[in-house]
PDB file of N, CA and C in Angstrom:
ATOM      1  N   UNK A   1       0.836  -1.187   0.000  1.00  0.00           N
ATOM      2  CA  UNK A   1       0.000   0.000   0.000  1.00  0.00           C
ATOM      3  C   UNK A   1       0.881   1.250   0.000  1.00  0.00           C
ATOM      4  N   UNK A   2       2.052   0.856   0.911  1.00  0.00           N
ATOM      5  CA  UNK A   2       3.072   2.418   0.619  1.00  0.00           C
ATOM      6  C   UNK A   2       3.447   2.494  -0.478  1.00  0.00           C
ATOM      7  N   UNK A   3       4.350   0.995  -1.384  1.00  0.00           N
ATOM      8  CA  UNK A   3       4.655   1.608  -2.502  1.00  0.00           C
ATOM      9  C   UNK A   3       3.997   2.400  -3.540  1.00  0.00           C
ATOM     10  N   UNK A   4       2.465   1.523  -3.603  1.00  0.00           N
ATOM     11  CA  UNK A   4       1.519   2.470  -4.521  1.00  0.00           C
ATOM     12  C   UNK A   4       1.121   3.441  -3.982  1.00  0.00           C
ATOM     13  N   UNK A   5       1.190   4.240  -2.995  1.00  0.00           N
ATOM     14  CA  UNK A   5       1.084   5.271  -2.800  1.00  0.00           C
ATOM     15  C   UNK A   5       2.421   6.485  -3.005  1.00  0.00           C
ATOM     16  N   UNK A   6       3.574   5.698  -2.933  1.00  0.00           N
ATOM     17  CA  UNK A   6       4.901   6.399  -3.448  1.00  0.00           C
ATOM     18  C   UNK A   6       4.622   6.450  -4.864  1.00  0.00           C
ATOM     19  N   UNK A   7       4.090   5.665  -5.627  1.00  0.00           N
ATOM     20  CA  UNK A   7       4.348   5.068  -7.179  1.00  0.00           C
ATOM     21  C   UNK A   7       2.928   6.396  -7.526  1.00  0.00           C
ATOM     22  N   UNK A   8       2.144   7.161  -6.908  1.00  0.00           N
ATOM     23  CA  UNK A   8       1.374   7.751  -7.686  1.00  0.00           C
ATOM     24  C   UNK A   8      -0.041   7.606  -7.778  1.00  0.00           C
ATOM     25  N   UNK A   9      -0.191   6.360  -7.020  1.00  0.00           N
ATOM     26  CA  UNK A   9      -1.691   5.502  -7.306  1.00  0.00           C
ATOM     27  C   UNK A   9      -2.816   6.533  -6.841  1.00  0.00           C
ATOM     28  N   UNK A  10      -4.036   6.693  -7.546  1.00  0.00           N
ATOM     29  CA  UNK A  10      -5.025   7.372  -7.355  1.00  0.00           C
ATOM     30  C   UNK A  10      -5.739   6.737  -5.799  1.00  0.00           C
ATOM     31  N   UNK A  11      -6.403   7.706  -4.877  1.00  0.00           N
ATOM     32  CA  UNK A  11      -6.987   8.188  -3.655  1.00  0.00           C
ATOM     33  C   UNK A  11      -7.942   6.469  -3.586  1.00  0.00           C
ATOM     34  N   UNK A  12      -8.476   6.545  -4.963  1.00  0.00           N
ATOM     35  CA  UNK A  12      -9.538   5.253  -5.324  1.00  0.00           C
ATOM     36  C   UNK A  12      -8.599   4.000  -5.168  1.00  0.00           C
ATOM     37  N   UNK A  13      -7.323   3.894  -5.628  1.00  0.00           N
ATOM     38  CA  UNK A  13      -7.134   2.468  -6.093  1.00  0.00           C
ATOM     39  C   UNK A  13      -6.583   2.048  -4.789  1.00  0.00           C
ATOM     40  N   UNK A  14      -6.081   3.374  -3.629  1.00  0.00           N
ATOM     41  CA  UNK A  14      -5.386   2.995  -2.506  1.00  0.00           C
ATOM     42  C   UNK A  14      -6.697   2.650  -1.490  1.00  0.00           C
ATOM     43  N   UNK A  15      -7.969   3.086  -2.111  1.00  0.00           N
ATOM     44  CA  UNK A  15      -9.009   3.065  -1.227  1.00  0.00           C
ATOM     45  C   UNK A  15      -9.150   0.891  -1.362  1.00  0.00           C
ATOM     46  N   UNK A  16      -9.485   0.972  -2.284  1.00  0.00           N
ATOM     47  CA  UNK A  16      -9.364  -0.473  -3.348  1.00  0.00           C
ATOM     48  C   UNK A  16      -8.745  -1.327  -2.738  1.00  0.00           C
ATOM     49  N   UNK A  17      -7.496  -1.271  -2.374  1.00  0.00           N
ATOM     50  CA  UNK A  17      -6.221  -2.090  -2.001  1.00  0.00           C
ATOM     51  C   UNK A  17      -6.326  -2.469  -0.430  1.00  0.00           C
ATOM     52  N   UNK A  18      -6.680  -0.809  -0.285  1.00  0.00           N
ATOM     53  CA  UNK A  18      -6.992  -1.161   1.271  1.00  0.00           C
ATOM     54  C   UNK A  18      -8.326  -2.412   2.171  1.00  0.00           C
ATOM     55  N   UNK A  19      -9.052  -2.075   1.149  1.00  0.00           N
ATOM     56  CA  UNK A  19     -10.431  -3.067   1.128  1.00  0.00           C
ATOM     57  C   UNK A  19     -10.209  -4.389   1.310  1.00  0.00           C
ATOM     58  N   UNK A  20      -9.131  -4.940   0.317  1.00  0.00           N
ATOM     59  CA  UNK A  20      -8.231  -6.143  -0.050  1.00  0.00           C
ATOM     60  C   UNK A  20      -8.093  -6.764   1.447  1.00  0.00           C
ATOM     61  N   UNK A  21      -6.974  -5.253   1.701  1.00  0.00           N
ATOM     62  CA  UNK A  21      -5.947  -5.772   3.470  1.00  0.00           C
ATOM     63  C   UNK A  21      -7.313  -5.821   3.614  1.00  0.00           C
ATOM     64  N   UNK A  22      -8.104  -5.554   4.614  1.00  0.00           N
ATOM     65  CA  UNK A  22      -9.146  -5.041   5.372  1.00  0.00           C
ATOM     66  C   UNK A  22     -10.290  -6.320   5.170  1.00  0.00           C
ATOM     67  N   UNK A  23     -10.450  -6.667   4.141  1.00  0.00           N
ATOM     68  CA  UNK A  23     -10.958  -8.357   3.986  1.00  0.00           C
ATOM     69  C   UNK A  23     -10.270  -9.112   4.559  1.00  0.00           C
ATOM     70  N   UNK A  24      -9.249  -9.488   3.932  1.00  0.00           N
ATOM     71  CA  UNK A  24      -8.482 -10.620   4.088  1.00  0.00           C
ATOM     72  C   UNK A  24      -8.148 -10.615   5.782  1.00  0.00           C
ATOM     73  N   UNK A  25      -8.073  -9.512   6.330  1.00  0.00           N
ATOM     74  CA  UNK A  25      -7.401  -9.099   8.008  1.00  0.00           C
ATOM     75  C   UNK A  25      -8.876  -9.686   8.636  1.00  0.00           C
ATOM     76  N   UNK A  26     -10.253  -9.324   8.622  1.00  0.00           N
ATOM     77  CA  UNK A  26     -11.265  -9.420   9.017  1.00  0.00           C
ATOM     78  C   UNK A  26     -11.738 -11.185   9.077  1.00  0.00           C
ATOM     79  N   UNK A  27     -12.166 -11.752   7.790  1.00  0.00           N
ATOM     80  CA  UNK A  27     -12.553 -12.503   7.368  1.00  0.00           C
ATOM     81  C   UNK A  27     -11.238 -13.453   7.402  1.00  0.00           C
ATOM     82  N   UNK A  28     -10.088 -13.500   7.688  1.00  0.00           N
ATOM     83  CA  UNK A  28      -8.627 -13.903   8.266  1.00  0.00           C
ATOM     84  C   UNK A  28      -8.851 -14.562   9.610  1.00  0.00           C
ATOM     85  N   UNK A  29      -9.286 -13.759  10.099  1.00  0.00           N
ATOM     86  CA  UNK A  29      -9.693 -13.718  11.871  1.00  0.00           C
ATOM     87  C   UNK A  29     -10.766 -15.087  11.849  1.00  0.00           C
ATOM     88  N   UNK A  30     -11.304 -15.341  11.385  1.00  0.00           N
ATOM     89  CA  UNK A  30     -12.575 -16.077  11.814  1.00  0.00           C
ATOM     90  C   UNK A  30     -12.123 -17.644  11.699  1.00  0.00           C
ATOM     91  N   UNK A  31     -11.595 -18.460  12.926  1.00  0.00           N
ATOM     92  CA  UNK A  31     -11.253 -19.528  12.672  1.00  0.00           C
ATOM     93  C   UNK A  31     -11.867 -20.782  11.957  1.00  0.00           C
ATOM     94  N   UNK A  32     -11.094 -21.574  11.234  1.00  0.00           N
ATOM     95  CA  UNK A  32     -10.837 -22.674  10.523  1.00  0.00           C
ATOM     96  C   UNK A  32     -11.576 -22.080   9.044  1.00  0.00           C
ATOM     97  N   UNK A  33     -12.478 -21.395   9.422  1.00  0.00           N
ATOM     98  CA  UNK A  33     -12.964 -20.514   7.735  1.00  0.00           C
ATOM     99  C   UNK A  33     -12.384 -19.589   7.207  1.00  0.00           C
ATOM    100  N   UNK A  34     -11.682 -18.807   8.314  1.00  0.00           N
ATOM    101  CA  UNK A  34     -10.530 -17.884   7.456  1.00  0.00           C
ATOM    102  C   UNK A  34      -9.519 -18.429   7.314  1.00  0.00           C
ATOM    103  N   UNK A  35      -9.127 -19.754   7.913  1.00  0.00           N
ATOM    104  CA  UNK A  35      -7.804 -20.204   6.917  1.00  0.00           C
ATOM    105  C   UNK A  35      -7.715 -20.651   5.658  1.00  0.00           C
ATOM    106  N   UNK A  36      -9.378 -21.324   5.436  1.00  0.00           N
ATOM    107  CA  UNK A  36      -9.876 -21.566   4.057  1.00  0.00           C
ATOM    108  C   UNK A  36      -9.905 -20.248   3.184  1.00  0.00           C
ATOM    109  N   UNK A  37     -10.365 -19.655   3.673  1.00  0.00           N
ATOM    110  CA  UNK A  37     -10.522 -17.653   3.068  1.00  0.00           C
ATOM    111  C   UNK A  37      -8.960 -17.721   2.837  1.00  0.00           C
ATOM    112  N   UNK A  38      -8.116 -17.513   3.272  1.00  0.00           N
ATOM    113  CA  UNK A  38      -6.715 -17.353   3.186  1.00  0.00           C
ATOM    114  C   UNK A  38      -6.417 -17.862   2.439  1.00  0.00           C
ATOM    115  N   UNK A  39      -6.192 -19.221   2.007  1.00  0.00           N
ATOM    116  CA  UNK A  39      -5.858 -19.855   0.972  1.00  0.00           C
ATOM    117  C   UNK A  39      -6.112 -19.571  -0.303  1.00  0.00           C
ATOM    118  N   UNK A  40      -7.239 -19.056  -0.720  1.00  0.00           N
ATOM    119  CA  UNK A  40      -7.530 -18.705  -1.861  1.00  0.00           C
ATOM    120  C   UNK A  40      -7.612 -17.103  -2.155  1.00  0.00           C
ATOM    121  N   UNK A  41      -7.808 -16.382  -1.080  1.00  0.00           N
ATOM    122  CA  UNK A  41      -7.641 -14.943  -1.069  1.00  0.00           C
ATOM    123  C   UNK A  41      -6.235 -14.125  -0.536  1.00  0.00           C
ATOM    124  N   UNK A  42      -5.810 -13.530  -1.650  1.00  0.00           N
ATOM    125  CA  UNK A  42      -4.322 -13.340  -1.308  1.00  0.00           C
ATOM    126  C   UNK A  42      -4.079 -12.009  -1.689  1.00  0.00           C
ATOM    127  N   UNK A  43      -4.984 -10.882  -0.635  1.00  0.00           N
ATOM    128  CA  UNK A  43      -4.765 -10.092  -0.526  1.00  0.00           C
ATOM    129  C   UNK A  43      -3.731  -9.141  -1.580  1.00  0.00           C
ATOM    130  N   UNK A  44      -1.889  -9.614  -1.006  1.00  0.00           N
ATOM    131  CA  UNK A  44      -1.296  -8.519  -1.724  1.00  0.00           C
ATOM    132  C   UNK A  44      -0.739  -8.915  -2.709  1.00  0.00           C
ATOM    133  N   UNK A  45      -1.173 -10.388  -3.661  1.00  0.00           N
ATOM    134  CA  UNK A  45      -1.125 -10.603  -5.285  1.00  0.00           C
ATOM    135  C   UNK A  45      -2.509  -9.819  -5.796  1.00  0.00           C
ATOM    136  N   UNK A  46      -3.414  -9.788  -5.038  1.00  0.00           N
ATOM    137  CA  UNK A  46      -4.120  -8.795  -5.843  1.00  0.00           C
ATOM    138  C   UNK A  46      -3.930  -7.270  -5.923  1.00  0.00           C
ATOM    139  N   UNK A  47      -3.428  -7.315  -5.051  1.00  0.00           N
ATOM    140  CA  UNK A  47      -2.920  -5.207  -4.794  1.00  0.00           C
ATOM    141  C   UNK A  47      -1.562  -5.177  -5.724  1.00  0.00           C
ATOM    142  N   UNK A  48      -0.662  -5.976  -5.619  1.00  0.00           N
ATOM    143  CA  UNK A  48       0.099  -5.884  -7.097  1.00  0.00           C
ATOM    144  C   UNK A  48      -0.532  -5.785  -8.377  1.00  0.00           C
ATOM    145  N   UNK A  49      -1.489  -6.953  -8.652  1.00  0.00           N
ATOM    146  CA  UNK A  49      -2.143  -6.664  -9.887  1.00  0.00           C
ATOM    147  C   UNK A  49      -3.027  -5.923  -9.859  1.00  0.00           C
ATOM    148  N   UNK A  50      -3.564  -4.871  -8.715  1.00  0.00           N
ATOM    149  CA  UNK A  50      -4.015  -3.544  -9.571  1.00  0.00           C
ATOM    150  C   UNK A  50      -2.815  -2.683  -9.590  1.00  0.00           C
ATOM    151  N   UNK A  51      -1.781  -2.435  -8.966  1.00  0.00           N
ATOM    152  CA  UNK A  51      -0.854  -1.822  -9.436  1.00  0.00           C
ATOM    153  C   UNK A  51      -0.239  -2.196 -10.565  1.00  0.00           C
ATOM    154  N   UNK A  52      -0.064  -3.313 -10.809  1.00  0.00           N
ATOM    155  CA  UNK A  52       0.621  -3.008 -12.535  1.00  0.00           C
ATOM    156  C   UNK A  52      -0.236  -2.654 -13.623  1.00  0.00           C
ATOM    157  N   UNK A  53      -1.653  -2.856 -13.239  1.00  0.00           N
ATOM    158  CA  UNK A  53      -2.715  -2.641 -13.828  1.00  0.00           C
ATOM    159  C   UNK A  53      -2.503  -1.411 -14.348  1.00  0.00           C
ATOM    160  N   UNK A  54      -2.739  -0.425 -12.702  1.00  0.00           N
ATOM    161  CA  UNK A  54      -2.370   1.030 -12.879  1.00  0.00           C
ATOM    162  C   UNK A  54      -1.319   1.737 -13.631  1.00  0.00           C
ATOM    163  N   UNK A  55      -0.369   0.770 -13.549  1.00  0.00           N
ATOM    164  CA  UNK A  55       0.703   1.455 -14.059  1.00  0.00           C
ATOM    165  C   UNK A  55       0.793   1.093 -15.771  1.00  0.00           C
ATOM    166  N   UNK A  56       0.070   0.307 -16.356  1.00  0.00           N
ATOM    167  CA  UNK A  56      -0.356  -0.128 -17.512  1.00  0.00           C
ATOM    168  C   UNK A  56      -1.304   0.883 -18.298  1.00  0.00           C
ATOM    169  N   UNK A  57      -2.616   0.966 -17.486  1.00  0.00           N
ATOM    170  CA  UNK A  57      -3.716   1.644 -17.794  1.00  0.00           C
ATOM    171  C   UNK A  57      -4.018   2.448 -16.891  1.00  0.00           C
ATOM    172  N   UNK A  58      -3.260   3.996 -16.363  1.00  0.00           N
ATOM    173  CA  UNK A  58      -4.183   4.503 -15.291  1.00  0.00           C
ATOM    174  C   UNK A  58      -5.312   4.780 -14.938  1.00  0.00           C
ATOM    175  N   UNK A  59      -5.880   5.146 -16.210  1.00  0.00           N
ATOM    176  CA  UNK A  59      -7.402   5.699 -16.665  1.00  0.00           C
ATOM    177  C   UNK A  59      -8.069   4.638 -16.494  1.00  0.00           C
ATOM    178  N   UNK A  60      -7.754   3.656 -16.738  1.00  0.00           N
ATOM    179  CA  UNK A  60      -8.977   2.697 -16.743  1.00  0.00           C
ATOM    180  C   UNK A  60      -8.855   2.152 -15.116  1.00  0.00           C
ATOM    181  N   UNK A  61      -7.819   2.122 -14.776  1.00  0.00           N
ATOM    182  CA  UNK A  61      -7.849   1.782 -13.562  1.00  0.00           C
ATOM    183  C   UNK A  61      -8.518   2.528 -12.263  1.00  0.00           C
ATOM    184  N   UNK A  62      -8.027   3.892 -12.404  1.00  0.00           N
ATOM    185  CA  UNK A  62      -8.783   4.958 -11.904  1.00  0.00           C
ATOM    186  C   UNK A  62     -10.239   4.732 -11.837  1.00  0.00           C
ATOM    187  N   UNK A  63     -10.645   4.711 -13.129  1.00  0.00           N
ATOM    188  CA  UNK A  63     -12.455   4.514 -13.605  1.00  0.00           C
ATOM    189  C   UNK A  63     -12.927   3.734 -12.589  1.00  0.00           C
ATOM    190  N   UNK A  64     -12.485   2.099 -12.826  1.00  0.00           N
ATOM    191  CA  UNK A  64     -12.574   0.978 -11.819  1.00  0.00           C
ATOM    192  C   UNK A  64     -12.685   1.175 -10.604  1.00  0.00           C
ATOM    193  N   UNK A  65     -11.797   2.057 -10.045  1.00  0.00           N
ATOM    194  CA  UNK A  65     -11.365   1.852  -8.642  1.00  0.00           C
ATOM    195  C   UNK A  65     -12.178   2.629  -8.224  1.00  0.00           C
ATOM    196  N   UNK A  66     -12.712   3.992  -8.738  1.00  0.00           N
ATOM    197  CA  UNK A  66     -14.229   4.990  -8.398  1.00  0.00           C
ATOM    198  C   UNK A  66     -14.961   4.333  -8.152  1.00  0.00           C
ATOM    199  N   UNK A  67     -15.485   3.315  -9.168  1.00  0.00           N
ATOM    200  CA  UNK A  67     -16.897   2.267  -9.526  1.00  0.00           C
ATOM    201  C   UNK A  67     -16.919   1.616  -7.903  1.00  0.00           C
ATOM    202  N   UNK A  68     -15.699   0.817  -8.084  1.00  0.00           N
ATOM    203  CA  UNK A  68     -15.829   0.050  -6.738  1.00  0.00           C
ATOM    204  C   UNK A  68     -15.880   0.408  -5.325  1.00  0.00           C
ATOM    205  N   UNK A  69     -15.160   1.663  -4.841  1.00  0.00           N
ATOM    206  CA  UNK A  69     -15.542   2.428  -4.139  1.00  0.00           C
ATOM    207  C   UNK A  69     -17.070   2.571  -3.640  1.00  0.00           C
ATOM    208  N   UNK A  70     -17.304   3.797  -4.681  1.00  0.00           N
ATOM    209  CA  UNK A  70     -18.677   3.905  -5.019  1.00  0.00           C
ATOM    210  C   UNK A  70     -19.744   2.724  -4.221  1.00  0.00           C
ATOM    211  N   UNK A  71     -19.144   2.009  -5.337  1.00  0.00           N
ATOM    212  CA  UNK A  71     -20.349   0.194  -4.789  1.00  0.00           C
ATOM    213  C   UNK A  71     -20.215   0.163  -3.254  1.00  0.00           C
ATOM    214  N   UNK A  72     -19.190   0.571  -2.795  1.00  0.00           N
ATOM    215  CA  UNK A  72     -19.127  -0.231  -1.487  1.00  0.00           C
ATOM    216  C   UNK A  72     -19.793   1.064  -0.556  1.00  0.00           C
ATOM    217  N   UNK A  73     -19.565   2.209  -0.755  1.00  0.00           N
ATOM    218  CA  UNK A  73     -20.416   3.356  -0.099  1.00  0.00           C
ATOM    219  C   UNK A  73     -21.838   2.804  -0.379  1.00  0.00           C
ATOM    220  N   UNK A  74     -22.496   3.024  -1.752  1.00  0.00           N
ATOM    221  CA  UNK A  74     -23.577   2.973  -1.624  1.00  0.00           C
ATOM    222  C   UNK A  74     -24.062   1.323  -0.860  1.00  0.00           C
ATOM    223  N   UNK A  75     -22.885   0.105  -0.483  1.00  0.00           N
ATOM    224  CA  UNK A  75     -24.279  -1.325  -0.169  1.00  0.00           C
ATOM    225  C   UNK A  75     -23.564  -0.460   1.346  1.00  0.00           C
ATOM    226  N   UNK A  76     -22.798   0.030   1.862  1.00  0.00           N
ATOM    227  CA  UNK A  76     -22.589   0.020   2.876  1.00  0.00           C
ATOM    228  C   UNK A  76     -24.110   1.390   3.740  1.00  0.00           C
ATOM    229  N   UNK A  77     -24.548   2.045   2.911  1.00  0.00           N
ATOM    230  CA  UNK A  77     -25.751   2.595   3.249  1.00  0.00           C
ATOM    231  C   UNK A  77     -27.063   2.273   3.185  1.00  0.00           C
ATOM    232  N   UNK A  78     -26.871   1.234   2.340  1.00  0.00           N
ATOM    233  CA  UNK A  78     -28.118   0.065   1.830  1.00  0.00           C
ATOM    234  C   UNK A  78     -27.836  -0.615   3.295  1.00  0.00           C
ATOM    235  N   UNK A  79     -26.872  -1.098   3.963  1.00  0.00           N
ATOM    236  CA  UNK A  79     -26.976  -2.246   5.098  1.00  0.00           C
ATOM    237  C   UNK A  79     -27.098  -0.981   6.493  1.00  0.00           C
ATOM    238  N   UNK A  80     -27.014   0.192   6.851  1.00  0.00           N
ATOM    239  CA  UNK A  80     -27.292   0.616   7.303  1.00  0.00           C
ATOM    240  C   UNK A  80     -28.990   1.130   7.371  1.00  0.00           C
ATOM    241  N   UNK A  81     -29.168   1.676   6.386  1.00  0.00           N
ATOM    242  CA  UNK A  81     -30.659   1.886   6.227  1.00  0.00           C
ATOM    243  C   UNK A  81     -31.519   0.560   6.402  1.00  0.00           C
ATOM    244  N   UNK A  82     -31.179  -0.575   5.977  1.00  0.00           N
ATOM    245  CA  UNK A  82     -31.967  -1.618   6.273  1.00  0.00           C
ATOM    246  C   UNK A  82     -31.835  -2.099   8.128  1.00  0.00           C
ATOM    247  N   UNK A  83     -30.907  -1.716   8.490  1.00  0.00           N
ATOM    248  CA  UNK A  83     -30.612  -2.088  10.058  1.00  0.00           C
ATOM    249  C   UNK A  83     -31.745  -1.060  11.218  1.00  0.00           C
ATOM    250  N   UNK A  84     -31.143   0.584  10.512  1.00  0.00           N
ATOM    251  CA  UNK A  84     -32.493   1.143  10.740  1.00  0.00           C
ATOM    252  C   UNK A  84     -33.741   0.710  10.831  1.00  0.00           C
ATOM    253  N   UNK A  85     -34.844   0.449   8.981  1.00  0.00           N
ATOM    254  CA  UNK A  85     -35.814   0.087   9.032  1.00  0.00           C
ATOM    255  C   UNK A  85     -35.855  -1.407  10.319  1.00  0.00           C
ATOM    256  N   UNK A  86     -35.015  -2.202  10.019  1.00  0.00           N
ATOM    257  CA  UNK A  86     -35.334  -3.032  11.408  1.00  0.00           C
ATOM    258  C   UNK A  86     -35.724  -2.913  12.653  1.00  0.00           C
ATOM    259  N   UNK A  87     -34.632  -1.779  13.254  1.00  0.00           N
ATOM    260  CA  UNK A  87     -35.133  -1.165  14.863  1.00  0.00           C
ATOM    261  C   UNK A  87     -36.227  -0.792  14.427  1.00  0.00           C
ATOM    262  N   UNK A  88     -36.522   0.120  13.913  1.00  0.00           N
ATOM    263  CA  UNK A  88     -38.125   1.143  13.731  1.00  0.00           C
ATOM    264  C   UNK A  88     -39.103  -0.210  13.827  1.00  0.00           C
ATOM    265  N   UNK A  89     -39.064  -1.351  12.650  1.00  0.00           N
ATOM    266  CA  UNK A  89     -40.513  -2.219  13.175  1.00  0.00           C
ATOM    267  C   UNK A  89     -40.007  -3.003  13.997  1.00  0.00           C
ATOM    268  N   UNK A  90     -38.924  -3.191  14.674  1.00  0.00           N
ATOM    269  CA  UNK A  90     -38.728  -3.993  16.227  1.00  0.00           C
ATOM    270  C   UNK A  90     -39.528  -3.002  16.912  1.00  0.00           C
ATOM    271  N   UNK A  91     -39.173  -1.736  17.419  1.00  0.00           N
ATOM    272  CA  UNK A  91     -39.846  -1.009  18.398  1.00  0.00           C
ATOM    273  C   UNK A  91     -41.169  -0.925  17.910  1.00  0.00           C
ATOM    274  N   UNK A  92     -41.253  -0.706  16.893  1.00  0.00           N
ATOM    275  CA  UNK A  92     -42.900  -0.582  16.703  1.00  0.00           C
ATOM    276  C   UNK A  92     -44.115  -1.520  17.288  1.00  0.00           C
ATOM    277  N   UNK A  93     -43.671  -2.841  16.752  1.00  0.00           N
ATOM    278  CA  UNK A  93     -43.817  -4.215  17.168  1.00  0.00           C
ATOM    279  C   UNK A  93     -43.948  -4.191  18.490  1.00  0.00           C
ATOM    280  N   UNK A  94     -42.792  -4.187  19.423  1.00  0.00           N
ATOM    281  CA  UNK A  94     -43.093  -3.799  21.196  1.00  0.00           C
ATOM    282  C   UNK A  94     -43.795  -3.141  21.633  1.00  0.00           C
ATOM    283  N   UNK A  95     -43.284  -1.641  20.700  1.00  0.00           N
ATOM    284  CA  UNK A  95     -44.930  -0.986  21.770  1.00  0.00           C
ATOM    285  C   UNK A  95     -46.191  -1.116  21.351  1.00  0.00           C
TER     286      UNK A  95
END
C-alpha cells in the first residue's frame, strides 16, 4: 500500500487495495474458515495486480477503482438503512 502510494496511485485504487488488506485481516480472523478464506484470497497478489494494472492503464484503472468504491459506499448505506428500518418495526412491534 506504501509503494503504490509512493508510485502515484489514485486516492480510489489505494481506497481499493486497502479493502483487499481489510478483507483478508477481518474474514482472516474467523477460525478454521478464514484459513480456508486465506488460501484462496491473497490479498497482496491482488494489490500488485491492480498496481501493474495502474501502471499499464491509469485511466482505466482509476475509472474501476471509483466504480468500486462507489459500490461499497452505496451497499454500505443500503446495510445501514436496512438495520435502521429493522429497529423502527422492532420497536414498533413492542410498543
Amino acid at each position: 500500500l506504501v509503494l503504490a502510494a509512493r508510485a502515484g496511485a489514485s486516492r480510489a485504487l489505494l481506497l481499493r487495495m486497502l479493502a483487499n488488506l481489510g478483507t483478508d485481516a477481518v474474514v482472516g480472523s474467523v477460525p478454521l474458515a478464514g484459513d480456508l478464506f486465506d488460501a484462496g484470497f491473497k490479498a497482496n497478489a491482488r494489490n500488485v495486480a491492480l498496481l501493474e494494472a495502474h501502471v499499464a492503464a491509469p485511466q482505466r484503472t482509476r475509472r474501476a477503482s471509483r466504480l468500486f468504491v462507489a459500490g461499497v459506499v452505496v451497499a454500505a448505506i443500503a446495510i445501514v438503512a436496512l438495520v435502521v428500518a429493522g429497529m423502527v418495526a422492532l420497536v414498533r412491534a413492542i410498543a
